[in-house]
Structure formats: structure tokens, C-alpha cells
Coordinates of C-alpha atoms in Angstrom, one line a residue:
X1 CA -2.8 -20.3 -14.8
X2 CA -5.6 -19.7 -12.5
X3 CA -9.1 -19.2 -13.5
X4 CA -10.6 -15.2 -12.9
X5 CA -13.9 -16.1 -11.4
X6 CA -14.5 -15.6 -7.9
X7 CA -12.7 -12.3 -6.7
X8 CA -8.9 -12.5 -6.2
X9 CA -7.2 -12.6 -2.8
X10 CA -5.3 -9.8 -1.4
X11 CA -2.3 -11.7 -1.4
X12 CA -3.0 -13.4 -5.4
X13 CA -3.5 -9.6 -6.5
X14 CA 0.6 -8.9 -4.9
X15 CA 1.9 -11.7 -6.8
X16 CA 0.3 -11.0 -9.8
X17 CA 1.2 -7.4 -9.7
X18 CA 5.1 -8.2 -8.7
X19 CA 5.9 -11.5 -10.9
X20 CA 4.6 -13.2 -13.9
X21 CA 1.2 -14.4 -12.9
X22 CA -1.1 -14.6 -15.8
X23 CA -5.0 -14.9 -15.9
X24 CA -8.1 -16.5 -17.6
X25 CA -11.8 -15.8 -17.7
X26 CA -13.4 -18.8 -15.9
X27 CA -16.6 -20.4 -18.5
X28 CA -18.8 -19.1 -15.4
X29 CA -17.5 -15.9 -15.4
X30 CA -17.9 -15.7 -18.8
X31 CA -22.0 -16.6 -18.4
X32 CA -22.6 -14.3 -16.1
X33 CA -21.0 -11.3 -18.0
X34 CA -23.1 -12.5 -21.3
X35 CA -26.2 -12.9 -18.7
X36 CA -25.2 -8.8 -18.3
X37 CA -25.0 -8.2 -21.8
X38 CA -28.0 -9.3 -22.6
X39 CA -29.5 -6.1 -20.0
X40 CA -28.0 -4.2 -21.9
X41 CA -28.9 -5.2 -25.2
X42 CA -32.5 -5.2 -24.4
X43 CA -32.4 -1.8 -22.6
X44 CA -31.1 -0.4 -26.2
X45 CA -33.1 -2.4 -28.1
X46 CA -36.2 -0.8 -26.3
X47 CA -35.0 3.0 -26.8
X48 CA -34.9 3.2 -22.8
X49 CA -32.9 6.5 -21.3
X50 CA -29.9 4.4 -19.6
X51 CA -27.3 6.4 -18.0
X52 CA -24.1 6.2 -20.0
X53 CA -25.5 4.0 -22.6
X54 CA -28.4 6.4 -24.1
X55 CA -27.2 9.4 -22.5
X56 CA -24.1 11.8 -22.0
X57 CA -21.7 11.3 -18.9
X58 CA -21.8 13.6 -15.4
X59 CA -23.2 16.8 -16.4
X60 CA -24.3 15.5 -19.4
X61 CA -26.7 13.3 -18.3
X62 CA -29.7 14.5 -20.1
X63 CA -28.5 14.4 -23.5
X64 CA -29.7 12.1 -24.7
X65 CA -27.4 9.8 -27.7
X66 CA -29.0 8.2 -30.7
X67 CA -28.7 4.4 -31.2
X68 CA -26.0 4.9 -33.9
X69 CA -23.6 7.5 -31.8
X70 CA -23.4 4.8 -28.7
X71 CA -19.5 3.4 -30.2
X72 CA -18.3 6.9 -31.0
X73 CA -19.5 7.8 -27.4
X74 CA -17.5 5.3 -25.7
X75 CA -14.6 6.1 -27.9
X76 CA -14.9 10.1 -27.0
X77 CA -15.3 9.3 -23.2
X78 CA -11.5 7.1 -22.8
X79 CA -10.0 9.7 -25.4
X80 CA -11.7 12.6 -23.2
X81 CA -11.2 11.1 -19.5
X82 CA -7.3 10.3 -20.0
X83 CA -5.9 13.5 -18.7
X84 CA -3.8 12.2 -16.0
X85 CA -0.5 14.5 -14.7
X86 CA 2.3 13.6 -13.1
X87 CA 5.1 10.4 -12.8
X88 CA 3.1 7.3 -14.2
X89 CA 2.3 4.9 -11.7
X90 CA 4.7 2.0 -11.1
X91 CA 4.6 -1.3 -13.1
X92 CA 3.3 -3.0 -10.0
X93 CA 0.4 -0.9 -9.7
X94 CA -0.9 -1.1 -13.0
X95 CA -0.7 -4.8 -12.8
X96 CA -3.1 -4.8 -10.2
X97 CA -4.9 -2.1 -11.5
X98 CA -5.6 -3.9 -14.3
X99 CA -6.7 -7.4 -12.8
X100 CA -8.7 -5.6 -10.5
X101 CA -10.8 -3.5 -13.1
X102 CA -10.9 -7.2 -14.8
X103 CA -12.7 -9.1 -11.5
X104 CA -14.8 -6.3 -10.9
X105 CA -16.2 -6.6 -14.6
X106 CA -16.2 -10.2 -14.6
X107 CA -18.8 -10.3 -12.0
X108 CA -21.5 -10.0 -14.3
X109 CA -22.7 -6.7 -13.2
X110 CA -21.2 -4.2 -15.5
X111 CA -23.0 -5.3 -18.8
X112 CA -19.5 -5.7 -21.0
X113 CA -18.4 -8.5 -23.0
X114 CA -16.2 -10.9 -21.9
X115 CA -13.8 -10.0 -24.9
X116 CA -12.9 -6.7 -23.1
X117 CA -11.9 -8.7 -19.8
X118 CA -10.1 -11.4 -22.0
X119 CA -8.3 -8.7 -23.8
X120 CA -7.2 -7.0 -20.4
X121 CA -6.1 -10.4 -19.0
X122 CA -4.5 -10.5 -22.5
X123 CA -2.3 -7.7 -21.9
X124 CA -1.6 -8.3 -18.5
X125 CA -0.2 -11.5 -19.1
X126 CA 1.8 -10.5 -22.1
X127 CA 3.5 -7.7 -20.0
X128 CA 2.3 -5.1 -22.1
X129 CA 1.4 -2.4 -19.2
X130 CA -0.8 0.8 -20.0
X131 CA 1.4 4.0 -18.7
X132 CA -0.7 5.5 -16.4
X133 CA -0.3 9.1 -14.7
X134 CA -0.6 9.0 -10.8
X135 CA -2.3 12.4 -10.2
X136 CA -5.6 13.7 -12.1
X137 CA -8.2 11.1 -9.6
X138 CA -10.5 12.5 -7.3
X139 CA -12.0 9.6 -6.1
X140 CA -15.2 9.7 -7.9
X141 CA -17.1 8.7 -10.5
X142 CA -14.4 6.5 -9.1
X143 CA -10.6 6.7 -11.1
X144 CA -11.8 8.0 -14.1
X145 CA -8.7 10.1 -15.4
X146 CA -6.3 6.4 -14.0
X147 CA -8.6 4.2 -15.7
X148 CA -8.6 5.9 -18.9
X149 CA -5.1 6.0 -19.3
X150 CA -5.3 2.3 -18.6
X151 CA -7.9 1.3 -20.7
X152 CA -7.2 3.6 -24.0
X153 CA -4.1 1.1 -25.3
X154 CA -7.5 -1.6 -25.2
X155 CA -8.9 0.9 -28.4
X156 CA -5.3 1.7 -29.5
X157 CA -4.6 4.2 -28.3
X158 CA -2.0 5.8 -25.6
X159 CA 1.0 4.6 -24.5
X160 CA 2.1 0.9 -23.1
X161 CA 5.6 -0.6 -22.1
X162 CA 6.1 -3.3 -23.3
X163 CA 9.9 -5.0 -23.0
X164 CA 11.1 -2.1 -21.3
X165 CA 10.1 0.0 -24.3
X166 CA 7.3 3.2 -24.5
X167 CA 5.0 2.3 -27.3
X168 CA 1.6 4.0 -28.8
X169 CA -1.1 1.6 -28.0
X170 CA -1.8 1.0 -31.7
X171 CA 1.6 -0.3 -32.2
X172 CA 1.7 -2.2 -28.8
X173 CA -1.3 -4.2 -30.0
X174 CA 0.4 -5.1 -33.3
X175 CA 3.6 -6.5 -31.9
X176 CA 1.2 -8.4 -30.0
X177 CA -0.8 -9.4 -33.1
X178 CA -3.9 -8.0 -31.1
X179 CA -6.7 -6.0 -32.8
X180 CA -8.1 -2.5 -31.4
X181 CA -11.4 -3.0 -29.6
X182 CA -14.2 -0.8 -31.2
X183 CA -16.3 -0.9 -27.6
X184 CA -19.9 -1.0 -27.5
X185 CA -22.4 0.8 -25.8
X186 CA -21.5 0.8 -22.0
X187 CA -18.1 -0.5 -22.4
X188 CA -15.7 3.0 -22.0
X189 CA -18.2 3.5 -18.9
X190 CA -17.8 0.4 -17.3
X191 CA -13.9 0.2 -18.0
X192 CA -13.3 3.9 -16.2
X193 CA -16.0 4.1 -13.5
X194 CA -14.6 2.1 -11.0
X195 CA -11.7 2.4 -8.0
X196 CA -9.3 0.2 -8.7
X197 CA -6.2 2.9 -9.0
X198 CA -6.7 3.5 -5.7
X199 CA -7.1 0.1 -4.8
X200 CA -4.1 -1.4 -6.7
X201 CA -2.1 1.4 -4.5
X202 CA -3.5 0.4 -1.4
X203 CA -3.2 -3.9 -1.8
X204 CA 0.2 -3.4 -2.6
X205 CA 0.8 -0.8 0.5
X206 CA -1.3 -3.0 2.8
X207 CA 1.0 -5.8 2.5
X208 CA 3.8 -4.5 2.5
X209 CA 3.0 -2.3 5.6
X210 CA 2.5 -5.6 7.6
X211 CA 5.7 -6.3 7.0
X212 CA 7.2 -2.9 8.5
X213 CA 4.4 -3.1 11.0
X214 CA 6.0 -6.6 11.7
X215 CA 9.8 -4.7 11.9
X216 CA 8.9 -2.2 13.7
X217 CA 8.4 -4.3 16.7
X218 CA 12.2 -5.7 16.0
X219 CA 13.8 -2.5 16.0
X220 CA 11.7 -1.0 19.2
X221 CA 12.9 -4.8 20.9
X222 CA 16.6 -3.2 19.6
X223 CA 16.4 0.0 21.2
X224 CA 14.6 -2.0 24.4
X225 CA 17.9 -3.7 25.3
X226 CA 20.4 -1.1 23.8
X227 CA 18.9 1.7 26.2
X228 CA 18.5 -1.4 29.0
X229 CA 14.9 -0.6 29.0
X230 CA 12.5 -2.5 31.4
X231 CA 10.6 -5.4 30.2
X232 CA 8.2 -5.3 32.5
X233 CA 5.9 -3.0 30.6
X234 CA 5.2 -5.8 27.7
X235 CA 4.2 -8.3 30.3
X236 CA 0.5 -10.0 29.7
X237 CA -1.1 -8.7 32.4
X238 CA -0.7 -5.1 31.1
X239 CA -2.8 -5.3 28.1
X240 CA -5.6 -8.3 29.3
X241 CA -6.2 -5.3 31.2
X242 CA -6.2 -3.1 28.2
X243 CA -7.1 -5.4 25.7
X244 CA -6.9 -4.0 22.0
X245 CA -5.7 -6.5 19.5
X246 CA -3.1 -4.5 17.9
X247 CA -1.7 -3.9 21.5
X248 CA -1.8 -7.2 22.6
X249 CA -0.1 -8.6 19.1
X250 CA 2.6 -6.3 19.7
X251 CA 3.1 -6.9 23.5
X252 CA 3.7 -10.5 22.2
X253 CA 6.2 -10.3 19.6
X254 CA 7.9 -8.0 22.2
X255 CA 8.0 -10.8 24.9
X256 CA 9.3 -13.0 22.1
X257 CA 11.8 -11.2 20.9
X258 CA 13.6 -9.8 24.0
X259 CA 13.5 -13.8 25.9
X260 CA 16.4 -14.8 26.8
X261 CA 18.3 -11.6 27.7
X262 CA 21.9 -11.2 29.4
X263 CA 21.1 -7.7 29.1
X264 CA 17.9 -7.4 30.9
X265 CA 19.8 -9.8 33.6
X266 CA 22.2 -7.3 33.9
X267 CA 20.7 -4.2 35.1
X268 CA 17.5 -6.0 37.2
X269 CA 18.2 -4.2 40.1
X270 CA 19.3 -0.8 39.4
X271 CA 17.1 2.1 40.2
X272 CA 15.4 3.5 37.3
X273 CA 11.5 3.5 37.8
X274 CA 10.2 4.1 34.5
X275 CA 11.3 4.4 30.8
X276 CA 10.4 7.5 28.0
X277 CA 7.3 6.6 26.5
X278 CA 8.9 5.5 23.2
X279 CA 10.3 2.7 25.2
X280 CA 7.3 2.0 27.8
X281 CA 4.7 2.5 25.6
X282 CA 5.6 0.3 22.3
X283 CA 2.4 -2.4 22.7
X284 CA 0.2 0.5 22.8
X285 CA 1.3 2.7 19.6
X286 CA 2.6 0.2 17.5
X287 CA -0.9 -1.9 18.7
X288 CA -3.0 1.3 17.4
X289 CA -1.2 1.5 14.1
X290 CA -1.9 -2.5 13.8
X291 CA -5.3 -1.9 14.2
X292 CA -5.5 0.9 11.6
X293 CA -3.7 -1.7 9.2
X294 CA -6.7 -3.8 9.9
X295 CA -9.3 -1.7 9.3
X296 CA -7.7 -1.1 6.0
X297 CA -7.1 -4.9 5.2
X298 CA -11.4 -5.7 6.5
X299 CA -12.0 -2.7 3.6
X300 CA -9.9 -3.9 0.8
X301 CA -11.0 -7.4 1.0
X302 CA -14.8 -5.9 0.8
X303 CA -13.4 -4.1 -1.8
X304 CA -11.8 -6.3 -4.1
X305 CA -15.2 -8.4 -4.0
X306 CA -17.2 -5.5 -5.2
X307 CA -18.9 -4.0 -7.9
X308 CA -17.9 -0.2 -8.2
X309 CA -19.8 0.5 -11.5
X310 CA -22.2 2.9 -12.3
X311 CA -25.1 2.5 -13.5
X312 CA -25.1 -1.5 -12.2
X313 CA -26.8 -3.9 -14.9
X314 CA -28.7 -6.6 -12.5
X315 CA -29.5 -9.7 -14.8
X316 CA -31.6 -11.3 -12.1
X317 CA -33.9 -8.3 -11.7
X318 CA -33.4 -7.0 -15.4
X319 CA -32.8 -3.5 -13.4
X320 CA -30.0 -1.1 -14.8
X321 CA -29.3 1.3 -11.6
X322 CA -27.3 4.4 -11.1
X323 CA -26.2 4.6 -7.8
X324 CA -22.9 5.4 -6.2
X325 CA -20.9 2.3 -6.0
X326 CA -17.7 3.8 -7.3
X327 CA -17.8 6.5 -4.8
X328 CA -14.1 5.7 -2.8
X329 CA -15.2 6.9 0.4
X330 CA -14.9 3.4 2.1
X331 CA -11.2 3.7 0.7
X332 CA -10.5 6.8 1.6
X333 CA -11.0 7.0 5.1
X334 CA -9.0 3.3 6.0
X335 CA -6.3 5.1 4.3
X336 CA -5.4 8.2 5.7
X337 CA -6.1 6.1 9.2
X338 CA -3.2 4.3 7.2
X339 CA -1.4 7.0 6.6
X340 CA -1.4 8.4 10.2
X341 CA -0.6 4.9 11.7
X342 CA 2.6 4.5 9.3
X343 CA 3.9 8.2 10.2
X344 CA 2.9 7.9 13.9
X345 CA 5.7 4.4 13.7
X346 CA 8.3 6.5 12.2
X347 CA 7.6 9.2 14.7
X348 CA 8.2 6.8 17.8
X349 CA 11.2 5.7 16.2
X350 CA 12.9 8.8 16.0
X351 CA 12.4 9.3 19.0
X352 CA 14.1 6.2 20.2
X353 CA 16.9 7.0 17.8
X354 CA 17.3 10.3 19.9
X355 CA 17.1 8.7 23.0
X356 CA 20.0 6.0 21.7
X357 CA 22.2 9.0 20.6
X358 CA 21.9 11.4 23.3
X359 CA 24.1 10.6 26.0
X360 CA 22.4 12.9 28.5
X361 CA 19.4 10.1 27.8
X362 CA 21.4 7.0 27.2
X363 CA 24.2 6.4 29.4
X364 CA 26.4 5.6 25.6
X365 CA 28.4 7.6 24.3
X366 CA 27.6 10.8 22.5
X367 CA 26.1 9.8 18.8
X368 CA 27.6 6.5 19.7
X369 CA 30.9 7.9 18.5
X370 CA 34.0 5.8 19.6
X371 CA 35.8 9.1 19.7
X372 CA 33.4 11.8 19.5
X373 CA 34.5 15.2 18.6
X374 CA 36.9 13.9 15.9
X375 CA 34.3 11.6 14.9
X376 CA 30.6 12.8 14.6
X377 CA 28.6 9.2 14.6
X378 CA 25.4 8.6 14.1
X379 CA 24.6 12.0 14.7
X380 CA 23.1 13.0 11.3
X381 CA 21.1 10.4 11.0
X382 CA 18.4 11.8 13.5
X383 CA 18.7 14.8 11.3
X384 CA 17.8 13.0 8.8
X385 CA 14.8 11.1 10.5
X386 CA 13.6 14.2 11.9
X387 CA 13.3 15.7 8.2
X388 CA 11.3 12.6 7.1
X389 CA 8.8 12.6 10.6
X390 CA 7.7 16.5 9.7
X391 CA 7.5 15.9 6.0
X392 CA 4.9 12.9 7.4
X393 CA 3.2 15.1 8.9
X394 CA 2.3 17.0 6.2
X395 CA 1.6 14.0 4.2
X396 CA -0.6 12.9 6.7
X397 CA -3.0 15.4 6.5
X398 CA -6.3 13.2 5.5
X399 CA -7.1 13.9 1.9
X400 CA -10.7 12.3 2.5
X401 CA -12.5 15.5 3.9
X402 CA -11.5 17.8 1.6
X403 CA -14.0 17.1 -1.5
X404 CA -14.3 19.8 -4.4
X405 CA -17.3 19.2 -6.6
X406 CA -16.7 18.5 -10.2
X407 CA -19.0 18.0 -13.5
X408 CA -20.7 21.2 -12.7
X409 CA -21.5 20.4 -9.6
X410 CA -23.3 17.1 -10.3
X411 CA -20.8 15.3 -8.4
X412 CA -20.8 17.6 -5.4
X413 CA -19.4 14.9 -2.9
X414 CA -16.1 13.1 -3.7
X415 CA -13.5 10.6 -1.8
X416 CA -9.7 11.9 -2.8
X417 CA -9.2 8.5 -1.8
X418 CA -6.6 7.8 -4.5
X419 CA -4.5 11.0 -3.4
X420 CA -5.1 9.4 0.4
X421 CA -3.3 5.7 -1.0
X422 CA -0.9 7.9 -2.8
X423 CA 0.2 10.2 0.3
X424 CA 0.3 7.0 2.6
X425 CA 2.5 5.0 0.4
X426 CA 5.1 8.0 0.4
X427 CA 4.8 8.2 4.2
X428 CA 5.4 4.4 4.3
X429 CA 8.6 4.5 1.7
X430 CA 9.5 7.6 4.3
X431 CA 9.1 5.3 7.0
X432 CA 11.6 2.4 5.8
X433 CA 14.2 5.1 6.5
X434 CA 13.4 5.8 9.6
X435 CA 13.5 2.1 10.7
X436 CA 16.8 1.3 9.0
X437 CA 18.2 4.0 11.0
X438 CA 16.7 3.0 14.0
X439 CA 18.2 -0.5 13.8
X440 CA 22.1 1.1 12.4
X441 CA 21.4 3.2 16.2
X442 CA 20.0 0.2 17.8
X443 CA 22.9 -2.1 16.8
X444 CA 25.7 0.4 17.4
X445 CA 24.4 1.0 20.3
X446 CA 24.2 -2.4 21.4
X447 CA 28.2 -3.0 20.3
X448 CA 28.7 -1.5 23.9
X449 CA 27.0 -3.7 25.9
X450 CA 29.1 -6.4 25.0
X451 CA 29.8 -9.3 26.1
X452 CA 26.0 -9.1 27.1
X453 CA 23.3 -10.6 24.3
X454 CA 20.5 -9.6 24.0
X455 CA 17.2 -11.4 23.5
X456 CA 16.9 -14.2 20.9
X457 CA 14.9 -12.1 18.5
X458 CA 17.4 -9.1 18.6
X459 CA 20.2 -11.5 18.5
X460 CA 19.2 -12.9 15.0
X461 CA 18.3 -9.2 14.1
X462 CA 21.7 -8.0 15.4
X463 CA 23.5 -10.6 13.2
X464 CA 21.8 -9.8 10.3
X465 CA 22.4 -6.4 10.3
X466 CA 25.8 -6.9 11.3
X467 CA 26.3 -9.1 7.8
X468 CA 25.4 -6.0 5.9
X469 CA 26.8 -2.9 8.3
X470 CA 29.7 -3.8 10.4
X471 CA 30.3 -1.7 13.8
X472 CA 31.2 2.1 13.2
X473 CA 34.4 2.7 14.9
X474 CA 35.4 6.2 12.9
X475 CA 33.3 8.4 10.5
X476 CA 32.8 6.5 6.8
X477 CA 29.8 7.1 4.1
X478 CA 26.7 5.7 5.6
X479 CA 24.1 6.4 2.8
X480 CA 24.7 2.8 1.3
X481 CA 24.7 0.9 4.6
X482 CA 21.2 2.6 5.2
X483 CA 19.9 2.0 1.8
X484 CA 21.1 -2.0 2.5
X485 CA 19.0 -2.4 5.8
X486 CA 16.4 -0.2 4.0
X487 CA 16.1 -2.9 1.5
X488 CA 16.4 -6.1 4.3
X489 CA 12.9 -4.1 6.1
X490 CA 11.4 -3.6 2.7
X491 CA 11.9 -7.3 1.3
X492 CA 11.0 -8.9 4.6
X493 CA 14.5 -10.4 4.8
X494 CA 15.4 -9.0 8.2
X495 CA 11.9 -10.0 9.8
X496 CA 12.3 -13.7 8.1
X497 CA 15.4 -14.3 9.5
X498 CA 14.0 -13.0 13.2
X499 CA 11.1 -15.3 12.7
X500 CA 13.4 -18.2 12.0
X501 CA 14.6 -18.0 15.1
X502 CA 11.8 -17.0 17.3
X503 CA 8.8 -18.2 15.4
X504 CA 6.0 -16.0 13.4
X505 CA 5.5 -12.4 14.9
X506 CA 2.0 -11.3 15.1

């Protein structure tokens, strides 16, 4: 059981948040928070006007709360934030959520006691997950309405599943022979003034979007050799001379993949001078996607480190500070970049898929139809991908720059950034359709080349897929077969067995 002392790693926050990983507060951790404590202890001890412990919260400010009010006010604020909407977030999320909110406080910074990070890790390890509404967050004073839900089973209250059951938080904590916290003065603020709904969406997105990232470069190598599609274009002089990292990672797995090709052999000297863009230009949009992943993986790992409280308790200057730390801009932004890069990878997609099902493009047959006319082929399925492209593109619209002021206008600036992690993990659940269609197209399509193989890397890819979705020689019901490759993108199965064969993909 590891020790929560240092912040978490991107990829210790997935595990945790998709198995059984379990946590304990570290005996440093645990000085440091009493260190924090003791700030603000003094600060009520010595009647000093301390945002959130002496005073009312947003508007509210400057009313000021008497010394025996400061539990009730704590209470009030989780029982008056937790007005959350919509479909609660998924298990996974408020796992991390809740070991996220748990590192921040353990810093030291926040001024809690360690028994409200103990009793978080508590719950966390018993399985006993807050339900949490997705929608109600604007980003700032960070996840408030999220982080309420998820902290109000910590007083008793709210709702929890535990064992695949809905419980009331009161009666949660009994089957767990666990007390209701009564919170003291700073606690409710500390627990709710942070961003970790948005960031428990993002971790989880972030990983997993390297992983399609990763895929994506398989299925374009597909479509390279079912359209017998130059290779010329991936070659390593073409991006030294243009050299962005995403671009050049791509260009790589590309000339990985696709060695070793009968097919490219096959048509070296015919008379084609250049390939459609979704073919010739692969290193450079799936490169600039890559590097939008990156900026969002630099920002999370910053982010996961931090302290997003407000006001900050400083034991080595004594200083309790309001500033804006749980402000989610720094989120916000690397996501919708996110959320653009994902889209923008099922829009180049399609447009392969159209390119491998239009014969006027192609050179195949029409849909890849063995007998088109009675049978219709693959045809829908670019209907279908062309549904989920636009509906990106609605999605995709950032959330970050459209702020509407709250508390009376005393928080006149916010992030959206958790509807921006929500919007791009729909665009990326949007985008594993895409893909699996792509490679059903791509390996059709590459039926008809036989006795031609392709590349190593599409090799391995084609025989995987063929173990799940054999060829289509008449009209059948494809939904399943999709949903299967869906699933061998989403798991990483497909991409593991490609990099068995060719070696780790960039």
C-alpha cells in the first residue's frame, strides 16, 4: 500500500482510479498538515478576519462569523455547494477525484487535519465512492458543486455506492463502522475549493488518448497500403526539415509500421504523383494532435503537484493568503486544445474511410462490396462517421473563453475547464468509433490486395482484427463487430499486439 506523501504520478492516479489501489497518509505528510493546522488555529485564536474561516464564502466575504458558528459554517457550505445536475460521474473518476483532493490537502498547505485525508483515503480504499453529478462546475472557486457532492458522505450525508448499492452517506459510513466528521473551521473550504473534478477527467482522458493517439497511426498505416499510398512522404528527411515532435514521432511509427511491404513493392512504378492529404499528410496532423496531448500531459503533471486552495495557509511564513490558485484556467485551455486534436484525428479518418469506399477514389470496389448493388458494404459506416465528425465539431467548441460571472459578480472571471474535460472526453469516446471503422474499411479493403502483405505493423494489426471481424463477403449486422475493435483501440489490445511485433510506437 503505498504511502500519500509526495504528489501521485499520472499513471499511479489511473491505476488507482480503475483497480483496487488503496492509500495511506505518509508520518511526513501527516507533519506538515498538523504544521498547517496550527496557522490556522492561531489565526482563530487571535480573532483575525480569515477568509472562509472568520468570514462568509464568495459574496459573502465580509460577514464576518463568530468563533462558535465556524462548524455550523462548514457544515452549511458542503450542504449548500452540492447542487450538481446531470449523470453522476463514473466510478473511475471519482476515484481519482478523490485521491487527488487527498494529495492536494496533504501538502500541508490547506490548514485541515490529517483525519479528513485519512478518512477520504478511508473511503477510497473501502470502495465506498461519493455519487457525484457531472454538470453544475464552472471552473472556479475551482469544482465547488463536484467536490461537495464528493465530500458531503465525509459529514454523512449524500449518497455513496458502495457494493454496487446507492446508499445515504449516514448509512454508508455505518456499514463501514465510520463516524460522521463534524469539520472544523476551514475544512468544508479546503475540501470544495480545489480542481480536481476536472482533473480526475482529464488524467484519465490523457492516458487513454495516448493510446488512440498511438492507434491512430496503425489505422492511417492501414489505409496507407489498402489505398497503395506512397511512402515516400513519411521519410526522415521530410520532417528534420520540418521538425515538430509530434510530427516527427508520428513519421516514425509510420516508417515502422508500413517496413517490409509487398504492397508498396507492388505499385513502385505506376504513375500517381501525389496522394489526398489524409494519406500524404498523416506525420503532420496526427504530429499536431500529439503535441496538444503534450501540452495537456506538461499541465496535469504541474497540476497534480499543486496547491489549488483558497485562502493558502503557509506554515513557513505563518501567512494565510487568498489568491486564485483554484482558478482552472491552466486546465481549461490544454483541454479544449485536447479536444480539437482528438476531433481533428477522427476527422482525417473519415476521410480516409471515404477515400477507401469510394471507388471513383480508390481503385476497390464500390463500399468494398463483393457484389455491390445486392450488397451495400461498408457504405453506412461513413454515414455513421460523418455523424460523429460534425457532432465533434460542436463539441469542440472551447468552453474556456466563455466565462459568466458568479457570486454576484465577485467571481467575474472563470475557467469552464471541467465542461472543457467533459466535452473532450465525449469527443474522444466519439473518436474510438471512428477508428474502429477505419480499420473494419482498412482491412476489407486490404482483403483485395491479396496475396500482397502489407507492412509488418499492419500485418499484426490486420490479424488481429481479422480474429475478431472476419472478411465481409455479403451484407450481416456490423454494430457488434464495430463495438469489438472499438473495445481492442480502447484497451490498448490492438496497439500491444502491433508493438509486439514492431517494437514501442512513439
Amino acid at each position: 500500500m503505498p504511502e500519500l506523501d509526495a504528489a501521485p504520478t499520472l499513471d499511479q492516479v489511473v491505476t488507482t482510479a480503475r483497480g483496487d489501489l488503496a492509500w495511506t497518509l505518509s508520518e511526513a505528510a501527516r507533519a506538515r498538515m498538523q504544521q498547517g493546522r496550527e496557522v490556522v488555529e492561531r489565526a482563530l485564536a487571535s480573532g483575525a478576519v480569515v477568509y472562509g474561516v472568520t468570514t462568509g464564502f464568495g459574496k459573502f466575504a465580509r460577514v464576518r462569523i463568530e468563533p462558535d458558528a465556524v462548524r455550523e459554517l462548514q457544515r452549511n457550505l458542503l450542504l449548500s455547494h452540492a447542487i450538481g445536475v446531470g449523470p453522476p460521474f463514473a466510478t473511475e473518476v471519482v476515484r481519482a477525484m478523490m485521491l487527488l483532493r487527498a494529495a492536494s490537502l496533504a501538502r500541508g498547505y490547506s490548514g485541515v487535519r490529517p483525519l479528513v485525508v485519512e478518512r477520504l483515503l478511508a473511503l477510497l480504499a473501502a470502495g465506498a465512492h461519493p455519487v457525484v453529478p457531472s454538470q453544475g462546475s464552472v471552473g472556479a472557486s475551482g469544482d465547488l458543486a463536484p467536490l461537495a457532492h464528493m465530500a458531503l458522505p465525509l459529514i454523512g450525508e449524500g449518497e455513496v455506492e458502495l457494493a454496487g448499492e446507492v446508499l445515504s452517506g449516514a448509512e454508508a459510513l455505518a456499514r463501514l463502522g465510520l463516524e460522521p466528521l463534524v469539520l472544523e473551521a476551514k475544512e468544508g473550504l479546503a475540501l470544495v475549493n480545489g480542481t480536481q473534478a476536472m482533473s480526475a477527467v482529464l488524467v484519465l482522458l490523457s492516458h487513454d488518448a495516448r493510446i488512440l493517439a498511438r492507434t491512430a497511426d496503425v489505422a492511417a498505416a492501414m489505409s496507407v497500403e489498402a489505398l497503395k499510398a506512397s511512402h515516400r512522404p513519411y521519410g526522415v528527411w521530410v520532417t528534420r526539415l520540418r521538425p515538430h515532435p509530434g510530427a516527427e514521432a508520428v513519421a516514425a511509427n509510420l516508417r515502422r509500421l508500413l517496413a517490409g511491404s509487398e504492397i508498396a513493392a507492388s505499385h513502385a512504378d505506376c504513375d500517381k504523383v501525389q496522394d489526398a492529404y489524409s494519406l500524404r499528410a498523416v506525420p503532420q496532423v496526427h504530429g499536431a494532435s500529439r503535441d496538444a496531448l503534450a501540452y495537456l500531459e506538461r499541465a496535469l503533471e504541474v497540476e497534480v503537484a499543486s496547491v489549488t486552495d483558497n485562502p493558502l495557509v503557509v506554515p513557513e511564513t505563518g501567512e494565510v493568503i487568498s489568491a486564485g490558485n483554484f482558478h482552472g484556467q491552466p486546465l481549461a485551455l490544454p483541454a479544449d486544445a485536447v479536444a480539437v486534436a482528438l476531433a481533428e484525428l477522427a476527422n482525417i479518418a473519415e476521410r480516409r474511410v471515404e477515400q477507401m469506399l469510394n471507388p471513383a477514389l480508390s481503385g476497390l470496389p464500390a463500399f468494398l462490396a463483393e457484389r455491390g448493388g445486392l450488397h451495400s458494404g461498408l457504405m453506412i459506416s461513413q454515414y455513421t462517421a460523418a455523424s460523429l465528425v460534425s457532432e465533434n465539431k460542436v463539441l469542440a467548441h472551447p468552453a474556456s473563453v466563455d466565462s459568466i460571472p458568479t457570486s454576484a459578480n465577485q467571481e467575474d472571471h472563470v475557467s469552464m475547464g471541467t465542461t472543457a474535460a467533459r466535452q473532450a472526453r465525449q469527443i474522444y469516446e466519439n473518436a474510438l468509433w471512428v477508428l474502429a471503422i477505419e480499420l473494419a474499411s482498412a482491412a476489407q479493403a486490404l482483403d483485395f490486395h491479396r496475396p500482397l502483405e502489407p507492412g509488418r505493423g499492419v500485418r499484426a494489426a490486420y490479424a488481429r482484427i481479422r480474429a475478431e471481424v472476419p472478411h465481409l463477403d455479403r451484407d450481416r449486422y456490423l454494430k457488434p463487430e464495430l463495438s469489438r475493435l472499438r473495445e481492442l483501440i480502447r484497451s490498448g489490445e490492438l496497439l500491444r499486439v502491433v508493438e509486439a511485433e514492431v517494437g514501442p510506437l512513439e
